[in-house]
Coordinates of C-alpha atoms and ligand atoms in Angstrom, one line a residue:
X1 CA -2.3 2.6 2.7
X2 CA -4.2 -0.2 3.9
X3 CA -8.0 0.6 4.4
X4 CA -7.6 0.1 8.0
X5 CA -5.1 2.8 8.0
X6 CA -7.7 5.1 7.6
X7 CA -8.8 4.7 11.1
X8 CA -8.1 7.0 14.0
X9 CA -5.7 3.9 16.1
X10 CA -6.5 3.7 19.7
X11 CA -4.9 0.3 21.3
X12 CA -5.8 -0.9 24.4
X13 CA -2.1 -3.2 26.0
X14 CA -3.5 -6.5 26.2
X15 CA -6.6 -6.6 24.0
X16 CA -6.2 -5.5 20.5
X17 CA -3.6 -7.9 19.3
X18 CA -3.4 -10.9 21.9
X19 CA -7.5 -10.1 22.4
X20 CA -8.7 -11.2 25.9
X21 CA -11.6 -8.7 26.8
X22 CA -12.6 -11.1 29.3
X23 CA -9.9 -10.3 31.2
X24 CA -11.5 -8.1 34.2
X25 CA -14.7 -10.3 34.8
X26 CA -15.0 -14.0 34.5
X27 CA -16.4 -15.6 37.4
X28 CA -18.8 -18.7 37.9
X29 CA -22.0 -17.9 38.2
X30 CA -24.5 -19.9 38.9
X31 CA -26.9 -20.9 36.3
X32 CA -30.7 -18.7 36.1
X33 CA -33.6 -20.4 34.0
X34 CA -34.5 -18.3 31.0
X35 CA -37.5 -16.3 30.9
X36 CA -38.5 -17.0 27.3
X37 CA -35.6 -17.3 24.6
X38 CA -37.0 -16.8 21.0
X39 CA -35.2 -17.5 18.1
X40 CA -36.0 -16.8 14.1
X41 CA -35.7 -20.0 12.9
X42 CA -35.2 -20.0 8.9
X43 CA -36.9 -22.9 7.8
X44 CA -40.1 -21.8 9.8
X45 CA -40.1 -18.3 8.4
X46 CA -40.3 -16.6 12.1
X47 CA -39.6 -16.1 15.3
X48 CA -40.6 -18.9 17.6
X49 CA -39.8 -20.1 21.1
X50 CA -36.6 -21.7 21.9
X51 CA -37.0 -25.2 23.2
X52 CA -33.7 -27.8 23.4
X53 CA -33.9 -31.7 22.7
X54 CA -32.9 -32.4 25.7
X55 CA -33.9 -30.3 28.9
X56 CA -30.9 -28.3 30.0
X57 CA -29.1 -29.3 27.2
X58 CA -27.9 -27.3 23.8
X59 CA -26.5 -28.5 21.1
X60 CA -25.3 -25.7 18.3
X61 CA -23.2 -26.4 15.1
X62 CA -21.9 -23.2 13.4
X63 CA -20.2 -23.7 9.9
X64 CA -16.8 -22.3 10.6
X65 CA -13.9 -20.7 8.0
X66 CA -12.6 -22.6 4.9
X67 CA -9.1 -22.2 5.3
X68 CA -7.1 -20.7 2.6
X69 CA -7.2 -16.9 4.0
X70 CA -7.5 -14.4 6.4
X71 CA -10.7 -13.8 7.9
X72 CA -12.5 -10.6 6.3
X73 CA -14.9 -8.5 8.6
X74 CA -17.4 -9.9 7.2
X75 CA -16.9 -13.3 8.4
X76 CA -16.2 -11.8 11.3
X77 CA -19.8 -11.7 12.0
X78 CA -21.3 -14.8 12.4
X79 CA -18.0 -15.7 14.6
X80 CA -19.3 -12.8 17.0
X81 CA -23.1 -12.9 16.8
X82 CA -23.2 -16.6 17.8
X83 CA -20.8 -16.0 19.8
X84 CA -22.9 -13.9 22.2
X85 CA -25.6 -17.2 21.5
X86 CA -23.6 -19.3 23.1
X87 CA -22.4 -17.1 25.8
X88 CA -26.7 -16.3 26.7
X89 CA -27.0 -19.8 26.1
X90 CA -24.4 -21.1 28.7
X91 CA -26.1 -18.6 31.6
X92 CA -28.6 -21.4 31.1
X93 CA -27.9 -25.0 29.8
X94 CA -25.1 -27.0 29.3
X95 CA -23.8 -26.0 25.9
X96 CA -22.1 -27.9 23.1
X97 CA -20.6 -25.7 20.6
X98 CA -18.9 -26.5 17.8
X99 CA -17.7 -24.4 14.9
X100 CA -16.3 -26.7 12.2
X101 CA -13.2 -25.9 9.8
X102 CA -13.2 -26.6 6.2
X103 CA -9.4 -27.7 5.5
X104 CA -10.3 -29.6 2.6
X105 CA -11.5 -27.6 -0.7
X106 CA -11.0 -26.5 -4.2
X107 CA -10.0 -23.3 -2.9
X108 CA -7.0 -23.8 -0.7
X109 CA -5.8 -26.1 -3.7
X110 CA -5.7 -23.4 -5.9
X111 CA -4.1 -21.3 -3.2
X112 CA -1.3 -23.7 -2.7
X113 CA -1.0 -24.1 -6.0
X114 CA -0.8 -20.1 -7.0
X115 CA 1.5 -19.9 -3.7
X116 CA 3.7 -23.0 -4.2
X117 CA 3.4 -23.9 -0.7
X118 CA 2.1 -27.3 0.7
X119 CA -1.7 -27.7 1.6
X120 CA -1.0 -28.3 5.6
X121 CA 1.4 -25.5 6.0
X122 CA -1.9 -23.0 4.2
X123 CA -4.6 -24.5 6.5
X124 CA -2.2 -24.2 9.7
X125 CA -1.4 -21.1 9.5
X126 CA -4.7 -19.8 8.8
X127 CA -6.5 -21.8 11.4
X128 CA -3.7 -20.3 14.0
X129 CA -4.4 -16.6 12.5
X130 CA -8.4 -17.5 12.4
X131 CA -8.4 -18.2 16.3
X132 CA -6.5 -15.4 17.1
X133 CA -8.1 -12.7 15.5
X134 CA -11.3 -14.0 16.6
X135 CA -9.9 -14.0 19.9
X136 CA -9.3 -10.4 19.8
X137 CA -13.0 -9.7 19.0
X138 CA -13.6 -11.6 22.4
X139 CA -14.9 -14.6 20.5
X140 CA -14.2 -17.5 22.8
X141 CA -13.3 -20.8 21.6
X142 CA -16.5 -23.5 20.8
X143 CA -16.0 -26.6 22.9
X144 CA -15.3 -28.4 19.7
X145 CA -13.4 -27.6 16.5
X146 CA -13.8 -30.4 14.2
X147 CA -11.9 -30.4 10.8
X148 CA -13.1 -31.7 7.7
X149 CA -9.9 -33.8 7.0
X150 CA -10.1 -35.5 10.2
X151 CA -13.6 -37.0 9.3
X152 CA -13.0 -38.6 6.4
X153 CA -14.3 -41.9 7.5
X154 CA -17.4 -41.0 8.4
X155 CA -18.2 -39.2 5.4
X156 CA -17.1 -42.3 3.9
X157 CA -19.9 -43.8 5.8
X158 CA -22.4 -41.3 5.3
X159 CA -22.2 -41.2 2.1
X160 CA -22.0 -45.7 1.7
X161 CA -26.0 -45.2 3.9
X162 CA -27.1 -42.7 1.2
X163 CA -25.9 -45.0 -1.8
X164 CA -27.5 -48.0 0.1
X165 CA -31.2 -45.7 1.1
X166 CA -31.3 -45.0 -2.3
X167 CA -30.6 -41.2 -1.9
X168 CA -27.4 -40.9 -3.9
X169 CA -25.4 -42.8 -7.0
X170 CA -22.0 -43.2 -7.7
X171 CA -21.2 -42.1 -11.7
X172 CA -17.5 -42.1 -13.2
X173 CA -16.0 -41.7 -9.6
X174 CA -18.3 -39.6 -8.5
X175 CA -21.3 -40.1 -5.9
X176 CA -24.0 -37.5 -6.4
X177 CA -26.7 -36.9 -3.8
X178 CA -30.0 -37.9 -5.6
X179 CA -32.3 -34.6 -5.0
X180 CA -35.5 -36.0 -6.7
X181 CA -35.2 -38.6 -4.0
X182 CA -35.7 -36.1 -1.3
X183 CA -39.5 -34.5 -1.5
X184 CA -38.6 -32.1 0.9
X185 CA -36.1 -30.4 -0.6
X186 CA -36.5 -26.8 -1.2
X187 CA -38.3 -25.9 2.1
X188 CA -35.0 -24.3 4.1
X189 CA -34.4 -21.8 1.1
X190 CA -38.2 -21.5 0.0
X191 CA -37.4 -23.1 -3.5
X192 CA -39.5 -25.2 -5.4
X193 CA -37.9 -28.0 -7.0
X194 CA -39.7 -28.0 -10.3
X195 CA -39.3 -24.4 -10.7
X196 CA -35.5 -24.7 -10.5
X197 CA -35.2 -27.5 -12.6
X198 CA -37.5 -25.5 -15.6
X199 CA -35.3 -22.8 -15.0
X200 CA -31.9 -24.5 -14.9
X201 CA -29.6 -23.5 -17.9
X202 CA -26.5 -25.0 -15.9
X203 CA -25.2 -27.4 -18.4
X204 CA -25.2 -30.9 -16.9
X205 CA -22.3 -32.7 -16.3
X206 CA -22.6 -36.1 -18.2
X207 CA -22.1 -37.9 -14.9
X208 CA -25.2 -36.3 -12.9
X209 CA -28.7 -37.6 -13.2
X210 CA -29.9 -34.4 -13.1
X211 CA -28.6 -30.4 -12.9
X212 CA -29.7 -30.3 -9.5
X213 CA -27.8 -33.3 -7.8
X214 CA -24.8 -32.4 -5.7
X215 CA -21.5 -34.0 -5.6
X216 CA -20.9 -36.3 -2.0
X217 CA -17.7 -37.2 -3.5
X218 CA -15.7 -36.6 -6.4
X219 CA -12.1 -38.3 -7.5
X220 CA -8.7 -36.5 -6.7
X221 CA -5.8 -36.5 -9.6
X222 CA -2.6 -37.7 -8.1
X223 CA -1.3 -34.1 -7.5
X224 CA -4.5 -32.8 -5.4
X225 CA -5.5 -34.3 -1.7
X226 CA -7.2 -37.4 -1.5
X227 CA -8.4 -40.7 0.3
X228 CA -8.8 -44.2 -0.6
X229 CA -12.9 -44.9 -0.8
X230 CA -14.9 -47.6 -2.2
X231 CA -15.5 -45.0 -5.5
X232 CA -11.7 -44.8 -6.1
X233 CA -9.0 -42.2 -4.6
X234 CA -11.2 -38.8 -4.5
X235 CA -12.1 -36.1 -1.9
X236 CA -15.5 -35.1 -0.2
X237 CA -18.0 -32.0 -1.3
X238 CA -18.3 -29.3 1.1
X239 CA -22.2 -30.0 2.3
X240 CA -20.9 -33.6 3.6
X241 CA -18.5 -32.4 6.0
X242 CA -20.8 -31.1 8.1
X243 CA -23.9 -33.7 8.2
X244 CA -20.6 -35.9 9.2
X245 CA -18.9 -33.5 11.2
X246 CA -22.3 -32.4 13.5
X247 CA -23.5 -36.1 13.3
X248 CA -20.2 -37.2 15.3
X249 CA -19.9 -35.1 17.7
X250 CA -23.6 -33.8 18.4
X251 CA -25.5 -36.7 17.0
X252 CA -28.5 -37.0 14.3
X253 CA -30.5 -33.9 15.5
X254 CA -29.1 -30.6 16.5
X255 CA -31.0 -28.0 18.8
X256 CA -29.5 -25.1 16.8
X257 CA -27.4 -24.6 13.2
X258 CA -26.1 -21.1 12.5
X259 CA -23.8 -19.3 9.4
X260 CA -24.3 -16.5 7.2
X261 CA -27.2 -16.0 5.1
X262 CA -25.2 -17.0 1.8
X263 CA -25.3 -20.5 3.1
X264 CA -29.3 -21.1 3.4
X265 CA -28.5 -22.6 -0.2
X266 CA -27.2 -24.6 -1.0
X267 CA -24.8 -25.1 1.6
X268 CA -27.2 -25.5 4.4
X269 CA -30.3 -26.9 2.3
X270 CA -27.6 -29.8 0.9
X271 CA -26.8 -30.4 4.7
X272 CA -30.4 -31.0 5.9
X273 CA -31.3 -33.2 2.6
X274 CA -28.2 -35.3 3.5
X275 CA -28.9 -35.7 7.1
X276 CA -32.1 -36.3 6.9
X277 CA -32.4 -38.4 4.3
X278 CA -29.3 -40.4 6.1
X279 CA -31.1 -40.5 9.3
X280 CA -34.6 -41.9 8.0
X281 CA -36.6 -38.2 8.2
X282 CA -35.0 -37.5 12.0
X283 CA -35.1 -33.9 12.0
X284 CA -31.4 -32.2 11.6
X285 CA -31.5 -29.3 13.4
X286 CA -34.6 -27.6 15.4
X287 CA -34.2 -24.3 15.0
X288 CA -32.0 -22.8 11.6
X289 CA -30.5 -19.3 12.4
X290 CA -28.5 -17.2 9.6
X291 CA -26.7 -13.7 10.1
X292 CA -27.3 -11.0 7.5
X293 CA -24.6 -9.8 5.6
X294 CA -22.1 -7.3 5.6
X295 CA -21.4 -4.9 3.4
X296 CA -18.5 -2.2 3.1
X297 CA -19.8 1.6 2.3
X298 CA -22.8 0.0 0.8
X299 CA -20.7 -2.0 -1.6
X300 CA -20.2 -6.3 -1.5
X301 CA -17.4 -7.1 -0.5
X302 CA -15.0 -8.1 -3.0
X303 CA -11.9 -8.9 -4.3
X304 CA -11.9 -7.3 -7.6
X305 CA -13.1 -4.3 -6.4
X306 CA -10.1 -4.6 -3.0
X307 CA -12.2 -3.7 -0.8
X308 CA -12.2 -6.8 1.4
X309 CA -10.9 -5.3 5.1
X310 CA -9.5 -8.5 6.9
X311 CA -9.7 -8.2 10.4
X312 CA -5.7 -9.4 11.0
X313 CA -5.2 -5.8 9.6
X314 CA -8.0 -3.6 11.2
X315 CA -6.8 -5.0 15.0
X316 CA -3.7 -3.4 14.5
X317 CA -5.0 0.0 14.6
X318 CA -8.7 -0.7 16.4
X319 CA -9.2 -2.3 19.7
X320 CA -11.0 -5.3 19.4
X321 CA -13.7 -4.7 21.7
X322 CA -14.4 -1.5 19.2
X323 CA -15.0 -4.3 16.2
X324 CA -17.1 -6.1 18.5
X325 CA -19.2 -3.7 19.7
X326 CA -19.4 -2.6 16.0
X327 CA -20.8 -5.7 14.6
X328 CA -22.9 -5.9 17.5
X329 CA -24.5 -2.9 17.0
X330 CA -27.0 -3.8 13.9
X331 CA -29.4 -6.7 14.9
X332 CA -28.0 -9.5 13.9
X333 CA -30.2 -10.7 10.6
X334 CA -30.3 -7.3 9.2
X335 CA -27.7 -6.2 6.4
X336 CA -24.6 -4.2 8.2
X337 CA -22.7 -1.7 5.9
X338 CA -19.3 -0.8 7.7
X339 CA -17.3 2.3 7.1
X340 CA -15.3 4.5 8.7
X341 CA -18.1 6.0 11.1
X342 CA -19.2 2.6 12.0
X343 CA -15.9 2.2 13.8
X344 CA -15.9 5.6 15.2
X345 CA -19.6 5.6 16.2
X346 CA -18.7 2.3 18.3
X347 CA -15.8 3.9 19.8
X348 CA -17.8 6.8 21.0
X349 CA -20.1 4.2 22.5
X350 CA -17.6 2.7 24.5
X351 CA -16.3 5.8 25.5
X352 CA -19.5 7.1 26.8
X353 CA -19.3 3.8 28.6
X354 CA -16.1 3.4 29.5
X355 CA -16.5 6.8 31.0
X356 CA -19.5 6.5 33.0
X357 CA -17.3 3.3 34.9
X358 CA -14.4 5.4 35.1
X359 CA -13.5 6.7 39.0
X360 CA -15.8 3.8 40.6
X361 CA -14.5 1.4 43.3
X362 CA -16.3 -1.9 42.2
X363 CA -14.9 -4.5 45.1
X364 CA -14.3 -7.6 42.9
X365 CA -17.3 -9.3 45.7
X366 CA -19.4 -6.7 44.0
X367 CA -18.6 -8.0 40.4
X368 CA -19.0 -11.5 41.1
X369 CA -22.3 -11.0 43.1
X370 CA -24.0 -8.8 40.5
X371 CA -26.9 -9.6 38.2
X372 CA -26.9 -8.7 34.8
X373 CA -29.8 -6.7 33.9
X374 CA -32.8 -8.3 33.5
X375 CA -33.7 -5.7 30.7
X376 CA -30.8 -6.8 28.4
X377 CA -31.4 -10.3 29.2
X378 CA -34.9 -10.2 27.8
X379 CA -33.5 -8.1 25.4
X380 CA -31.0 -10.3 23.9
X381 CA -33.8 -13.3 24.8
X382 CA -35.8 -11.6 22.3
X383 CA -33.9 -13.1 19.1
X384 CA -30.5 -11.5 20.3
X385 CA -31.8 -8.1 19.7
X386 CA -28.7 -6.5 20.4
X387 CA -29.5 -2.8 19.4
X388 CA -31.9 -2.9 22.5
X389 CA -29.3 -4.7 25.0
X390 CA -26.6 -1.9 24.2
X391 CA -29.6 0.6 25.0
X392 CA -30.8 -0.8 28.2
X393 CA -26.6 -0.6 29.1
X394 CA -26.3 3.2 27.9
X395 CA -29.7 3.3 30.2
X396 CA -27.6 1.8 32.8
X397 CA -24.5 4.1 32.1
X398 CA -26.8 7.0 32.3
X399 CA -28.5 6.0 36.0
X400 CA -24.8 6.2 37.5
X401 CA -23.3 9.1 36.0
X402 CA -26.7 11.0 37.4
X403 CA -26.5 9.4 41.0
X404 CA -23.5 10.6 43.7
X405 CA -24.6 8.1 46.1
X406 CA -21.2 5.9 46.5
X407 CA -22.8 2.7 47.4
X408 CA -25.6 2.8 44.2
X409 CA -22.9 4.2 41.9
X410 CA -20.9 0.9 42.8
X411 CA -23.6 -1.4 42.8
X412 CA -24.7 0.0 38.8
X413 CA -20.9 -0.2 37.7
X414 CA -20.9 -3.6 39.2
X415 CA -24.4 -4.1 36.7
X416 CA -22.7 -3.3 33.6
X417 CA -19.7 -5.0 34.0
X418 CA -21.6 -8.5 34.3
X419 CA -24.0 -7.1 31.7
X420 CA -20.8 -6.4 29.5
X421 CA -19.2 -9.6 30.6
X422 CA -22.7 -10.9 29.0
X423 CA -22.1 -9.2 25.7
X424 CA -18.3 -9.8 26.1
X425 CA -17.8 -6.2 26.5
X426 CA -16.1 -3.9 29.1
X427 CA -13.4 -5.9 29.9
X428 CA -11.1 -3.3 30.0
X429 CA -10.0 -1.0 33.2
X430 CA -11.7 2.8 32.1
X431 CA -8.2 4.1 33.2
X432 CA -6.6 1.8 30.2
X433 CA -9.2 2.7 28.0
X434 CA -8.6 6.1 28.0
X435 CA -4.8 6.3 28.3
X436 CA -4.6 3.2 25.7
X437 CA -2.8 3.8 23.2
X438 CA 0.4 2.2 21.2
X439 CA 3.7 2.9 23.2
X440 CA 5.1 5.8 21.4
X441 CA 2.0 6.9 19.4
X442 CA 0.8 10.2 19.2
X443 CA -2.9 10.4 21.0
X444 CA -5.7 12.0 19.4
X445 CA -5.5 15.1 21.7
X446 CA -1.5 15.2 20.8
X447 CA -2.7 15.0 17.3
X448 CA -5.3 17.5 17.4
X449 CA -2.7 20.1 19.3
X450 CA -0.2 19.6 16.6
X451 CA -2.6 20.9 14.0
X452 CA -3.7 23.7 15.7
X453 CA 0.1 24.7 16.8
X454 CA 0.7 24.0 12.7
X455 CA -2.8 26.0 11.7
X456 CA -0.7 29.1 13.8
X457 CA 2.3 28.9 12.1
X458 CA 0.6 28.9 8.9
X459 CA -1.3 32.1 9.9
X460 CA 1.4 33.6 10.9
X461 CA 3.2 32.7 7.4
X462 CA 6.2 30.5 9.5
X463 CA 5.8 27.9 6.7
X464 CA 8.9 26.5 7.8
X465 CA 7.5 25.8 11.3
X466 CA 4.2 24.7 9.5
X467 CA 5.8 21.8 7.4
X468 CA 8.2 20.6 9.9
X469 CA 5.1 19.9 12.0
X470 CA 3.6 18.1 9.5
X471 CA 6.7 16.0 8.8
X472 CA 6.7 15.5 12.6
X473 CA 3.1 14.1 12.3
X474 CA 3.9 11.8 9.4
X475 CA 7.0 10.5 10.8
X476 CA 4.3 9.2 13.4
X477 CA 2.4 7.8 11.1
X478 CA 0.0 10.8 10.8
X479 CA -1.5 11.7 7.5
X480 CA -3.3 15.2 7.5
X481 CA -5.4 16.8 4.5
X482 CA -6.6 20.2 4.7
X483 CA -9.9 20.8 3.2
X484 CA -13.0 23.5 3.3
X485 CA -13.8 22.1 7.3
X486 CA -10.3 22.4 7.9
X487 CA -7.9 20.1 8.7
X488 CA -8.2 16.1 9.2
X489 CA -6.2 13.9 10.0
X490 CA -5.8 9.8 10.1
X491 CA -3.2 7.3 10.6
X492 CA -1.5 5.9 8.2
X493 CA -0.3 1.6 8.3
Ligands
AMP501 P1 -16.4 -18.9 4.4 O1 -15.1 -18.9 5.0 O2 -16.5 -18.1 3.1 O3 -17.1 -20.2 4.3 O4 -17.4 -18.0 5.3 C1 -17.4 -18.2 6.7 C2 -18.7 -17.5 7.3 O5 -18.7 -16.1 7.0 C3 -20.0 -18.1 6.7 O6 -20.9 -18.3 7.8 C4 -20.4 -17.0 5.7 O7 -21.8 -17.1 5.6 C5 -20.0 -15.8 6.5 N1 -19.8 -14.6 5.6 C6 -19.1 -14.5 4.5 N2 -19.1 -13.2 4.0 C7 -20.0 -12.5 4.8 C8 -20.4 -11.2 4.8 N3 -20.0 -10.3 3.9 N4 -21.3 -10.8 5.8 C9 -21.7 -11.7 6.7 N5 -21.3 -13.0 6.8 C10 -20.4 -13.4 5.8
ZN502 ZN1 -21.6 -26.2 7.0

């Protein structure tokens, strides 16, 4: 059984699998000033106010998915959290977003090879699967999605204004970014230079000047990708797809650049030495942001030890707005550690939510008209503290399920749906939220009445009766363990 068996399935038609939970609310609005956005910014150490380039202008890079897999929850995060950026940015300034896709790496070479499949049919199809199961967590699409192997000339040139700066070499078909060459490197991920090099015990490869330099470009044998350069047929490092990718199509200095923790170094500290260095000490980006990481019941998530839950399997038995909510619910730089109640503690939220909105004419006049709290904008304002925005919408859940007052209850259900438009929650109707469930599928009340109908017969010794309820269950896909507490039950895949 999958891991995401395990789960209790509750699908809502039209969001867990083809994802839209935008679908009830998406109207223009027109454009509010900020209050005061602050951001942690990396490379400053702290939280600091959020000032753009270019007044009422944003620019944010976010280092997309290499493509040689399906997406694990954990990536799932920093798809979602800057996600909601972008959406809070929008409200206010004309945002550029683009979220880059690595289609060129050592990685999807060794899947094709292990696979036997060619390179472009691996990176298609998980670029296809990527974008739809981010869809179903109610990620929208960034204005731009650039891919690595359809830059290749301007890393080409990127990496010819290094060479000719004096910031990288070329050595046996190789160019190598030239770190001593860049004082400032280090300060993104708080290293010092020295230190690393007296610590190194990497053994050097004879072509680097030193342990520390990092390939721009290295050479391709005839049976891997590769490109015609002025160093010979070879294919580009990771770090220089994105100086290229952001430089084309957001130009030498960012406002924002987002990922996962894991990529402060090198990944992101290679970037900035590159750009910077190729862009005579113009900053790169203003403010560096980086998502804590995930964990699954307090383990990594890993391979070896197969517990990597991929999100293409959990949206088959979990609404996506559920995930969402989920990996919404931690702020977004601490560590997250998902398990079993994390899913079920975000499906009680919406619930409570859900149910609050349930019964209440909201005219769609209403829902266009309405303000999204000011509260969970200053909330989310506040380094997208998201614990406190879902507070200030239970707050909001809790005014109308105390108020009778037709009018007042509308206007607050109109309040959390652009509050959870915001968030890019609540775009279900409460009535299919509750009755959502897969076509033919047992509910959880169905589920819990069988047990108790097969908890009788077992009292009253009708064993027979007793097991052909459970084989009735399991032909539904319903696995059920007695135990001390009783009996529990989950789906099976
Ligand atoms: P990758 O496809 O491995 O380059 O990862 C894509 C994004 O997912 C990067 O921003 C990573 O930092 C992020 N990421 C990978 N694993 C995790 C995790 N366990 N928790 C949070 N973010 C992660
Ligand atoms: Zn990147």
């Amino acid at each position: 059984m999958s891991w995401a068996g395990k789960f209790r399935a509750r699908r809502i038609p039209g969001i867990a699998v083809s994802g839209n939970i935008d679908m009830i609310a998406s109207f223009e609005r027109p454009k509010p000033k900020f209050m005061s956005l602050q951001l942690h910014d990396t490379l400053q150490g702290r939280k600091v106010p959020f000032e753009p380039l270019k007044k009422g202008e944003v620019t944010l890079y976010l280092c997309g998915p290499t493509v040689y897999n399906y997406a694990h929850i954990g990536n799932a995060r920093p798809a979602v959290v800057f996600d909601l950026l972008a959406r809070l940015l929008r409200r206010s300034y004309k945002l550029t977003f683009a979220r880059n896709i690595t289609d060129v790496d050592d990685k999807i070479n060794a899947a094709s090879i292990e696979t036997g499949k060619p390179i472009d049919d691996i990176t298609a199809k998980f670029i296809t699967a990527y974008n739809k199961d981010m869809g179903a967590l109610g990620v929208h699409p960034p204005d731009i999605e650039p891919r690595a192997t359809q830059h290749i000339a301007e890393m080409i040139a990127m990496i010819e204004t290094l060479i000719e700066k004096g910031h990288a070499y070329e050595a046996e078909n190789h160019v190598l970014f030239d770190v001593s060459s860049n004082p400032d490197y280090g300060k993104l991920s708080k290293r010092d230079l020295r230190e690393m090099i007296a610590g190194s015990r990497v053994e050097v490869a004879p072509y680097k000047k030193a342990a520390h330099d990092f390939v721009l470009w290295k050479p391709s044998t005839p049976e891997l990708p590769g490109w015609d350069s002025p160093w010979g047929r070879g294919r580009p490092g990771w770090h220089i797809e994105c100086s290229a990718m952001a430089e084309k199509h957001l130009g030498e200095t960012i406002d924002i650049h987002a990922g996962g923790q894991d990529l402060v170094f090198p990944h992101h500290e290679n970037e900035l030495a590159q750009s910077r260095c190729a862009h005579d000490g113009a900053p790169f980006a203003r403010y560096w942001l980086h998502n804590g990481f995930l964990s699954m019941d307090h383990t990594k998530m890993s391979k070896s030890l197969g517990n990597v839950l991929l999100v293409h399997d959990l949206i088959k038995t979990t609404p996506g707005e559920v995930i969402r909510l989920a990996l919404l619910s931690a702020h977004y730089r601490q560590p997250l550690d998902w398990s079993e109640e994390t899913i079920e503690s975000a499906r009680k939220m919406l619930d409570r939510l859900y149910g609050a909105l349930q019964g209440v004419d909201v005219s769609a006049a209403d829902r266009a008209t309405a303000d999204v709290s000011e509260d969970l904008i200053a909330a989310l304002e506040d380094d997208l503290n998201t614990p406190k925005a879902l507070a200030e919408l239970f707050g909001l859940a809790r005014e109308l399920n105390k108020t009778s007052d037709g009018p007042t209850r509308s206007a607050l259900a109109a309040q959390m749906y652009a509050s959870g438009e915001l968030m890019g929650l609540l775009g279900s109707d409460p009535e299919d939220w509750f009755a959502g469930h897969v076509e033919g599928e047992l509910t959880p009340a169905d589920i819990e009445a069988l047990i108790e109908k097969r908890n009788a017969a077992k009292a009253a010794r009708d064993f027979a009766a007793a097991d052909a309820i459970r084989e009735r269950l399991s032909e539904a896909g319903v696995r059920i363990q007695d135990g001390r507490d009783g009996t529990s039950w989950r789906r099976s895949s």
